[in-house]
Amino acid sequence: MAENPFFAPSALPYRLPDFARIREEHYLPAFEHGMAEQLREVEAIVADPEPATFANTVEALERSGQILYRTTIVFSSVAASDATDRIREIETEIFPKLTKHDDAIRLNRALYERIKQVSTDDPQEAWLLEKYRVDFVRAGADLSEPEQRRLRELNEELTRLATAFSQNLLKASTASALVVGDPAELDGLSESAIKAIEKDGEYVLPLLNFTNQPALAELTNRDTRRRLYELSVNRAPENFGLAVRLATLRAERAALLGYSDHAAYSVADQTAKTTEAVEEMLGKLVGPAVANARREAEALTQEAGFPIEPWDWSFYAEKVRKSRYDFDGAELRPYFELDRVLRDGVFHAAGELYGITFTERDDLAGYHPDVRTFEVFDTDGSPLGLFLFDPYARPTKRGGAWMNNLVDQSHLFGHLPVVMNNLNITKPTQGPTLLTFDEVTTAFHEFGHALHGLFSDVRFPRVSGTEVPRDFVEYPSQVNEMWATWPSVLANFARHHETGEPVPAELLEKMKAAEKFNQGFATVEYLAAALLDWAWHKLAPGQTVEDPEAFETQALEGAGIAFELVRPRYRTNYFAHIFSSGVGGYSAGYYSYIWSEVLDAESVEWFKENDGLRRENGDHFRSALLSVGGSMDVMDAFRTFRGHDPRIEPLLERRGLQ
């Protein structure tokens, strides 16, 4: 026990998990010990003979389960970023047990009754108290014993199914990869990109987690494009059945909790509040987006000289972009070297706006050699937290890009934040790592999440950093994307990796002129995924789906978003956002990205109205929004920052959908 690194807080700076000591055999004992310890702590709260107070009930719950917290947060990070076969085995074994453990707390009637007896006049305490009350009700604390038994069964089954879905998808990224023997079939990709995917005399192009693989924009061989596209949309076919089962069980669970469907359950504690609000917003965008995409398709067909197929879209979009705007995105790549983007772009913008500084700590290791660690200092030089950066793709890493916490900020424990960004950039076999502009934007986006965690200044871990409604959490990160193209920031990092010359002004002008090009495609692709998610989670309790692919087609047609040349960004079989987490994740929540973008577009407008990259602006955004986490009504925080309720017009302008 004494040798298990999870049984005591890490002695490293900022309580960074001691990855050098952590072994796979440590996880299961730490999970078991941590769950048992927290249940003992909960029983002590329930058995306390003193009247229920905030301190001896709610705050005591906040303090409970520290071993389990440390174990879970590290294991979840490693399972997402570097999952060995043994890690996947542990996932399968432990996640249902964790679900059962959570139910043992949330469905503890005596604990719930004690929480209901608590009262407090302190605003922060009252806010957290209400959070706990809502958590318990939404978890089923008010249900009868037979209903709770069924709920526990549903939760465990949902967790098992979601874990299987996620693991199938991870395996499919390589199992369904495009494999070619002749590099000539990969014509259009750079020499370095082709070398990076060479393995034992073959060339293996793994799948990223969305429908349109980036290589589709570059591959000149039409049959290669077709093969890559079809591998992408047909991967992990076994996940269709899992998705049906997940959606139908979620519908049953929602009914048990008093909701008409899972979508209604999902949005009830979000800023949207109602399914009608979500449907109204999405409905406003569908018509203009489809009309825009059809106009774009006409231009692409004209460029190609034949009726294009879905696998042709990205390739000919780049040709039209080049002919219409004399702009080729590949021309920018030599100016976007990874380390310079990070230091002279992402960090530089944060320094200019918020006054923070960064020092790399080679002495503080991550879970993989690719992980880099930076100490972050506030404007007065005081420690702010740690930032870990894991940029490269690997077979053991899930697709996409994300931020997670390794230590949550809270004054209750005196913890400063340790946050992490994961990207999925192909690692070159030699030479510099050169990024696409989309990858640059993603780096800024994910660091926006990191700032949300780093600037957290709250008392309780339950409301720390990004612990905000799901349809609000993307908002600060989307705002941070604006600095990727801010002239002074761009000039600071966009320099040729060999000559150091700045990116030519005329190339930037072309990029700016082409910004709204292909927005019809991008919006339809996104809306199709959001509405597909919505259709799965509007299933009524007891409703069955015999043919999931036919259901997909009918859902898109019914929503008016079906367009044969633009498939959803994620099809059902690889829609990890909504199906890789049993009862949570982004299920009935993929709308959140564009819901948050309404706030983002408003905020970008505010920054531009107030001269952009100024410390005064950063201080206002930090104090009004980033620092408060979920410790208050986030829409009140938005109004404090912006001065009025959000409007949709700036978003329509941005996407060319007026």
XYZ file of C-alpha atoms in Angstrom, residues 97-619:
523
model
C -17.679 -0.384 -10.856
C -17.197 3.396 -10.838
C -20.740 3.858 -12.103
C -22.009 1.567 -9.344
C -19.963 3.548 -6.816
C -21.394 6.877 -7.997
C -24.901 5.451 -7.710
C -24.146 4.272 -4.161
C -23.539 7.910 -3.229
C -26.101 9.729 -5.365
C -28.866 7.256 -4.487
C -28.097 7.271 -0.744
C -31.425 8.423 0.706
C -30.043 9.327 4.120
C -27.341 11.480 2.531
C -29.861 13.174 0.253
C -32.170 13.920 3.202
C -29.249 15.460 5.054
C -28.367 17.671 2.070
C -31.987 18.876 1.923
C -31.727 19.990 5.559
C -28.737 22.268 4.903
C -29.233 26.019 4.690
C -26.699 28.815 4.282
C -26.670 32.580 3.739
C -23.313 32.573 1.961
C -23.910 33.089 -1.809
C -21.084 30.761 -2.919
C -22.209 28.066 -0.513
C -25.851 28.475 -1.544
C -24.906 28.089 -5.214
C -22.942 24.900 -4.524
C -25.702 23.551 -2.288
C -28.202 23.948 -5.120
C -25.762 22.227 -7.484
C -25.663 19.218 -5.173
C -29.431 19.128 -4.815
C -29.855 19.154 -8.597
C -27.122 16.516 -9.018
C -28.880 14.153 -6.632
C -32.334 14.658 -8.158
C -31.014 14.146 -11.692
C -29.206 11.033 -10.488
C -32.484 9.560 -9.218
C -32.415 10.279 -5.485
C -36.200 10.872 -5.436
C -37.075 7.553 -7.082
C -38.636 4.579 -5.311
C -36.506 1.565 -4.396
C -37.644 -0.532 -7.415
C -37.038 2.434 -9.729
C -33.583 2.973 -8.268
C -32.720 -0.693 -8.776
C -33.614 -0.407 -12.456
C -31.687 2.867 -12.723
C -28.552 1.212 -11.320
C -28.895 -1.583 -13.884
C -29.287 0.942 -16.696
C -26.286 2.989 -15.601
C -24.009 -0.047 -15.424
C -25.153 -1.334 -18.814
C -24.753 2.118 -20.405
C -21.213 2.332 -19.066
C -20.286 -1.102 -20.462
C -21.732 -0.259 -23.877
C -20.038 3.132 -24.064
C -16.656 1.640 -23.117
C -17.034 -0.969 -25.870
C -18.011 1.753 -28.379
C -14.926 3.799 -27.485
C -12.555 0.846 -27.649
C -13.960 -0.298 -31.003
C -13.374 3.165 -32.374
C -9.811 3.353 -31.106
C -9.006 0.019 -32.780
C -10.751 1.102 -36.000
C -8.489 4.121 -36.436
C -5.715 1.710 -37.434
C -7.696 -1.419 -38.388
C -9.593 0.595 -41.014
C -6.592 2.658 -42.085
C -5.852 3.164 -45.771
C -2.982 0.850 -46.742
C -1.204 1.218 -50.082
C 1.920 -0.421 -51.437
C 2.812 2.153 -54.079
C 3.563 5.697 -52.862
C 2.429 6.977 -56.268
C -1.138 6.350 -55.069
C -0.509 9.026 -52.430
C 0.465 11.692 -54.949
C -0.397 15.117 -53.601
C 0.799 14.445 -50.058
C 4.125 15.983 -49.125
C 7.252 13.837 -49.167
C 7.595 14.172 -45.392
C 3.956 13.161 -44.855
C 4.440 10.039 -46.975
C 7.629 9.108 -45.118
C 5.873 9.543 -41.781
C 3.324 6.826 -42.614
C 5.712 4.263 -44.142
C 5.736 0.974 -42.235
C 7.467 -2.212 -43.373
C 7.331 -1.312 -47.038
C 3.690 -0.206 -46.952
C 2.076 3.168 -46.399
C -0.549 3.264 -43.664
C -2.765 6.331 -43.371
C -4.744 6.021 -40.096
C -8.192 7.547 -39.743
C -8.819 10.679 -37.762
C -12.066 10.738 -35.860
C -14.249 12.704 -38.308
C -15.719 11.948 -41.733
C -13.625 14.105 -44.048
C -10.023 13.036 -43.640
C -7.563 15.925 -44.199
C -5.704 13.997 -46.925
C -8.818 14.175 -49.125
C -7.911 17.782 -49.898
C -4.502 16.778 -51.281
C -4.693 13.313 -52.856
C -4.746 13.650 -56.640
C -5.714 10.008 -57.281
C -9.501 9.936 -57.276
C -9.717 6.232 -56.498
C -7.423 6.673 -53.505
C -9.691 9.440 -52.276
C -12.726 7.195 -52.698
C -11.112 4.335 -50.793
C -10.053 6.626 -47.938
C -13.498 8.203 -47.704
C -15.322 4.874 -47.732
C -13.008 3.479 -45.050
C -13.782 6.563 -42.977
C -17.578 6.438 -43.171
C -17.818 2.649 -42.800
C -15.389 2.102 -39.911
C -16.373 0.221 -36.723
C -19.667 -1.157 -38.134
C -20.223 -3.071 -34.890
C -20.807 0.307 -33.242
C -24.165 0.751 -35.001
C -25.730 -1.895 -32.783
C -24.113 -0.427 -29.672
C -25.427 3.027 -30.590
C -28.984 1.734 -30.930
C -28.765 0.050 -27.557
C -27.242 3.150 -25.916
C -29.933 5.439 -27.328
C -32.828 3.178 -26.338
C -31.505 2.635 -22.806
C -30.981 6.371 -22.395
C -34.600 6.928 -23.430
C -35.733 4.458 -20.780
C -33.512 6.123 -18.201
C -34.898 9.567 -19.054
C -38.477 8.321 -18.632
C -37.579 6.826 -15.271
C -36.314 10.254 -14.198
C -39.468 12.002 -15.387
C -38.477 13.296 -18.829
C -40.073 12.726 -22.227
C -36.755 11.697 -23.806
C -33.010 11.861 -23.241
C -32.700 15.197 -25.049
C -35.111 16.808 -22.581
C -33.155 15.309 -19.693
C -29.832 16.403 -21.162
C -30.646 20.092 -21.735
C -32.613 20.686 -18.530
C -29.525 21.767 -16.578
C -27.795 23.489 -19.515
C -28.069 27.126 -20.541
C -30.507 26.104 -23.303
C -32.952 24.714 -20.671
C -35.463 23.311 -23.193
C -35.452 21.195 -26.345
C -37.573 23.877 -28.032
C -34.807 26.447 -27.586
C -32.241 24.138 -29.194
C -34.531 23.239 -32.091
C -35.384 26.881 -32.744
C -31.719 27.866 -32.963
C -30.703 24.927 -35.174
C -33.747 25.457 -37.360
C -32.694 29.025 -38.147
C -29.422 27.783 -39.581
C -30.455 24.764 -41.661
C -32.036 26.519 -44.649
C -29.308 29.122 -45.253
C -26.553 26.548 -44.680
C -27.941 24.019 -47.182
C -28.555 26.728 -49.769
C -24.981 27.941 -49.318
C -23.580 24.404 -49.628
C -25.543 23.776 -52.832
C -24.091 26.942 -54.366
C -20.624 25.748 -53.375
C -21.297 22.330 -54.920
C -22.181 23.957 -58.247
C -18.831 25.758 -58.265
C -16.965 22.540 -57.454
C -18.756 20.585 -60.195
C -17.885 23.301 -62.673
C -14.238 23.160 -61.583
C -14.114 19.341 -61.800
C -15.895 19.102 -65.133
C -17.985 16.150 -63.925
C -20.547 15.469 -61.164
C -18.501 15.278 -57.995
C -18.857 12.696 -55.233
C -18.422 13.312 -51.473
C -14.748 12.233 -51.631
C -14.100 14.885 -54.267
C -15.415 17.845 -52.281
C -12.300 18.774 -50.293
C -9.985 18.291 -53.274
C -11.950 20.535 -55.612
C -12.767 23.006 -52.860
C -9.036 23.674 -52.632
C -8.869 24.096 -56.397
C -11.765 26.579 -56.385
C -10.239 28.378 -53.416
C -7.000 28.700 -55.366
C -8.646 29.833 -58.598
C -11.134 32.203 -56.944
C -8.853 33.692 -54.308
C -5.439 32.638 -55.643
C -4.977 30.945 -52.276
C -3.669 27.469 -51.545
C -3.717 26.496 -47.875
C -0.627 24.303 -48.385
C 1.405 27.471 -49.047
C 0.998 28.442 -45.395
C 2.293 25.218 -43.890
C 6.034 26.086 -44.028
C 5.232 29.125 -41.862
C 3.536 27.150 -39.087
C 6.225 25.239 -37.193
C 4.795 23.634 -34.060
C 7.115 25.024 -31.395
C 6.937 28.519 -32.835
C 3.131 28.331 -33.039
C 3.052 27.315 -29.389
C 5.593 29.758 -27.966
C 5.325 32.747 -30.300
C 1.640 32.321 -31.055
C -0.449 30.651 -28.360
C 1.713 31.694 -25.390
C 2.491 35.114 -26.857
C -1.186 35.996 -27.299
C -1.928 34.895 -23.720
C 0.982 36.985 -22.483
C -0.142 40.095 -24.328
C -3.768 39.730 -23.281
C -3.404 38.482 -19.707
C 0.203 39.245 -18.742
C 1.085 35.614 -17.967
C 4.460 33.964 -18.702
C 5.647 30.400 -19.332
C 8.772 28.443 -18.409
C 9.359 24.921 -19.708
C 10.039 22.374 -16.954
C 12.036 19.496 -18.396
C 12.317 18.084 -14.871
C 8.550 17.439 -14.668
C 7.650 14.414 -16.786
C 4.336 13.412 -18.317
C 2.983 9.917 -19.025
C 4.663 9.791 -22.458
C 7.952 11.178 -23.835
C 6.015 13.465 -26.212
C 4.413 15.362 -23.304
C 5.946 18.738 -22.470
C 5.396 20.588 -19.191
C 5.315 24.365 -18.685
C 5.081 26.332 -15.458
C 2.723 29.296 -15.780
C 3.223 32.538 -13.846
C 0.714 35.297 -13.209
C 1.196 38.983 -13.962
C 2.970 39.607 -10.647
C 5.277 36.628 -11.090
C 3.393 34.397 -8.668
C 2.795 30.738 -9.634
C -0.468 30.190 -11.512
C -0.296 26.494 -12.414
C 1.136 23.909 -14.805
C 0.320 23.366 -18.477
C 1.064 20.012 -20.145
C 1.107 19.703 -23.926
C 0.755 16.407 -25.819
C 0.652 17.263 -29.534
C 1.216 14.047 -31.470
C -1.048 11.277 -32.737
C -0.248 7.652 -31.903
C -2.104 4.335 -32.151
C -2.801 4.340 -28.398
C -4.428 7.790 -28.488
C -8.059 8.522 -29.261
C -8.828 10.904 -32.095
C -9.558 14.608 -31.872
C -8.252 17.311 -29.578
C -9.185 18.032 -25.984
C -8.286 19.623 -22.669
C -8.419 17.932 -19.299
C -7.425 18.723 -15.726
C -4.894 16.721 -13.743
C -5.450 18.896 -10.664
C -8.511 21.119 -10.187
C -7.985 24.572 -8.725
C -9.738 25.152 -5.409
C -9.195 27.326 -2.340
C -10.764 24.577 -0.232
C -7.678 22.403 -0.728
C -5.245 25.170 -1.637
C -4.676 23.536 -5.035
C -3.390 25.387 -8.072
C -4.500 23.989 -11.448
C -2.631 21.471 -13.590
C -4.194 21.404 -17.063
C -3.430 19.565 -20.255
C -3.988 19.924 -23.998
C -4.032 16.941 -26.386
C -3.790 17.310 -30.163
C -3.445 14.678 -32.908
C -0.723 15.984 -35.214
C 1.212 13.496 -37.327
C 4.747 13.290 -35.971
C 7.371 13.576 -38.725
C 10.121 10.972 -38.913
C 12.628 13.801 -39.163
C 12.687 17.558 -39.485
C 10.245 20.138 -38.119
C 6.568 19.593 -37.379
C 4.657 21.801 -39.799
C 0.978 22.457 -39.162
C -2.025 23.139 -41.323
C -3.939 26.280 -40.513
C -6.741 24.139 -39.063
C -4.215 22.595 -36.667
C -3.009 26.055 -35.688
C -6.585 27.099 -34.935
C -7.114 23.914 -32.921
C -4.040 24.700 -30.814
C -5.462 28.139 -29.975
C -8.901 26.626 -29.335
C -7.684 24.009 -26.873
C -5.538 26.553 -25.086
C -8.701 28.589 -24.562
C -9.962 25.647 -22.492
C -6.611 25.562 -20.689
C -6.938 29.244 -19.791
C -10.417 28.562 -18.411
C -8.812 26.018 -16.080
C -5.675 28.038 -15.272
C -7.576 31.229 -14.397
C -10.090 29.474 -12.177
C -10.346 31.313 -8.852
C -13.035 29.495 -6.902
C -13.437 27.942 -3.482
C -14.883 24.544 -4.347
C -13.617 21.908 -6.822
C -17.173 21.034 -7.949
C -17.374 24.398 -9.748
C -13.709 24.798 -10.732
C -12.546 25.925 -14.165
C -14.425 24.207 -16.967
C -17.066 22.726 -14.607
C -19.754 24.753 -16.372
C -22.783 23.758 -18.474
C -21.738 21.754 -21.513
C -23.324 24.243 -23.922
C -21.169 27.000 -22.402
C -17.833 25.211 -22.024
C -16.791 25.656 -25.685
C -17.384 29.390 -25.592
C -14.107 30.629 -24.010
C -12.070 28.266 -26.184
C -13.792 29.481 -29.347
C -13.061 33.084 -28.385
C -9.369 32.236 -28.056
C -9.306 31.126 -31.704
C -9.546 34.772 -32.779
C -5.934 35.435 -31.775
C -4.639 32.901 -34.332
C -5.318 35.457 -37.076
C -4.857 38.658 -35.080
C -2.275 40.606 -37.138
C 0.315 41.176 -34.414
C 0.064 37.590 -33.156
C 0.192 36.082 -36.638
C 3.212 38.201 -37.500
C 4.942 36.938 -34.380
C 4.631 33.202 -35.086
C 4.001 32.797 -38.824
C 7.598 32.628 -40.020
C 9.208 30.284 -42.510
C 10.759 27.354 -40.676
C 13.961 27.532 -42.789
C 14.486 31.235 -43.499
C 12.667 32.887 -40.607
C 10.971 35.171 -43.109
C 7.475 36.323 -42.128
C 4.526 34.981 -44.061
C 3.992 37.297 -47.060
C 1.330 39.945 -46.492
C -0.349 39.118 -49.798
C -0.733 35.467 -48.741
C -2.439 36.566 -45.535
C -4.749 38.847 -47.491
C -5.702 35.936 -49.713
C -6.361 33.770 -46.661
C -8.559 36.467 -45.143
C -10.494 36.909 -48.397
C -11.103 33.149 -48.532
C -12.270 32.841 -44.897
C -15.974 32.494 -45.678
C -15.397 30.162 -48.593
C -16.694 26.616 -47.969
C -18.667 27.757 -44.920
C -21.778 26.170 -46.387
C -20.042 22.798 -46.340
C -18.637 23.340 -42.832
C -21.988 24.420 -41.423
C -23.990 21.627 -43.070
C -21.439 19.015 -41.982
C -21.674 20.249 -38.388
C -25.467 20.734 -38.320
C -26.011 17.258 -39.793
C -24.039 15.756 -36.906
C -25.849 17.886 -34.325
C -29.257 16.953 -35.717
C -28.290 13.273 -35.976
C -27.333 13.366 -32.297
C -30.657 15.051 -31.569
C -32.643 12.419 -33.478
C -31.041 9.548 -31.580
C -31.821 11.211 -28.274
C -35.372 12.226 -29.110
C -36.322 8.544 -29.246
C -39.358 7.901 -27.079
C -39.106 5.274 -24.329
C -39.805 1.873 -25.869
C -39.197 3.081 -29.429
C -37.000 0.671 -31.361
C -34.656 1.131 -34.316
C -34.294 -1.911 -36.570
C -31.991 -0.377 -39.174
C -29.649 2.298 -37.743
C -28.344 3.386 -41.149
C -31.881 3.891 -42.436
C -32.631 5.800 -39.230
C -29.676 8.079 -39.992
C -31.004 8.821 -43.466
C -34.544 9.477 -42.242
C -33.317 11.715 -39.419
C -31.321 13.940 -41.792
C -34.134 14.106 -44.331
C -36.661 14.936 -41.625
C -34.491 17.784 -40.358
C -34.044 19.217 -43.870
C -30.270 18.815 -43.669
C -29.840 15.794 -45.981
C -27.438 16.630 -48.817
C -25.863 13.727 -50.670
C -22.493 15.463 -51.086
C -22.059 16.471 -47.442
C -22.271 13.690 -44.877
C -22.407 14.505 -41.139
C -19.080 15.370 -39.544
C -19.615 12.213 -37.501
C -21.797 9.288 -38.508
C -23.414 7.150 -35.829
C -20.716 4.449 -35.885
C -17.878 6.863 -35.025
C -19.737 9.588 -33.134
C -17.561 9.381 -30.020
C -18.822 12.686 -28.623
C -22.245 11.193 -27.976
C -21.712 7.442 -27.638
C -18.396 6.953 -25.803
C -19.756 8.048 -22.429
C -22.597 6.072 -20.881
C -24.882 8.707 -19.388
C -22.881 11.867 -19.994
C -20.512 13.208 -22.596
C -22.077 15.224 -25.388
C -25.157 13.026 -25.828
C -27.964 15.352 -26.989
C -25.337 18.045 -26.609
C -23.405 18.291 -29.848
C -25.489 21.413 -30.527
C -23.301 23.014 -27.832
C -20.572 24.038 -30.259
C -22.768 26.324 -32.318
C -24.772 27.397 -29.246
C -21.476 28.517 -27.720
C -20.435 30.092 -31.014
C -23.289 32.575 -30.689
C -21.617 33.832 -27.489
C -18.195 33.587 -29.105
C -19.153 35.704 -32.133
C -20.619 38.350 -29.822
C -17.440 38.379 -27.754
C -15.116 38.626 -30.739
C -17.157 41.640 -31.832
C -16.649 43.167 -28.351
C -12.877 42.648 -28.477
C -12.697 44.272 -31.913
C -14.815 47.204 -30.750
C -12.388 47.668 -27.850
C -9.106 47.515 -29.775
C -8.465 43.818 -29.444
C -5.305 42.524 -27.818
C -5.108 44.862 -24.835
C -4.445 43.979 -21.210
C -7.558 45.853 -20.090
C -9.672 43.641 -22.339
C -8.012 40.472 -21.124
C -8.430 41.490 -17.500
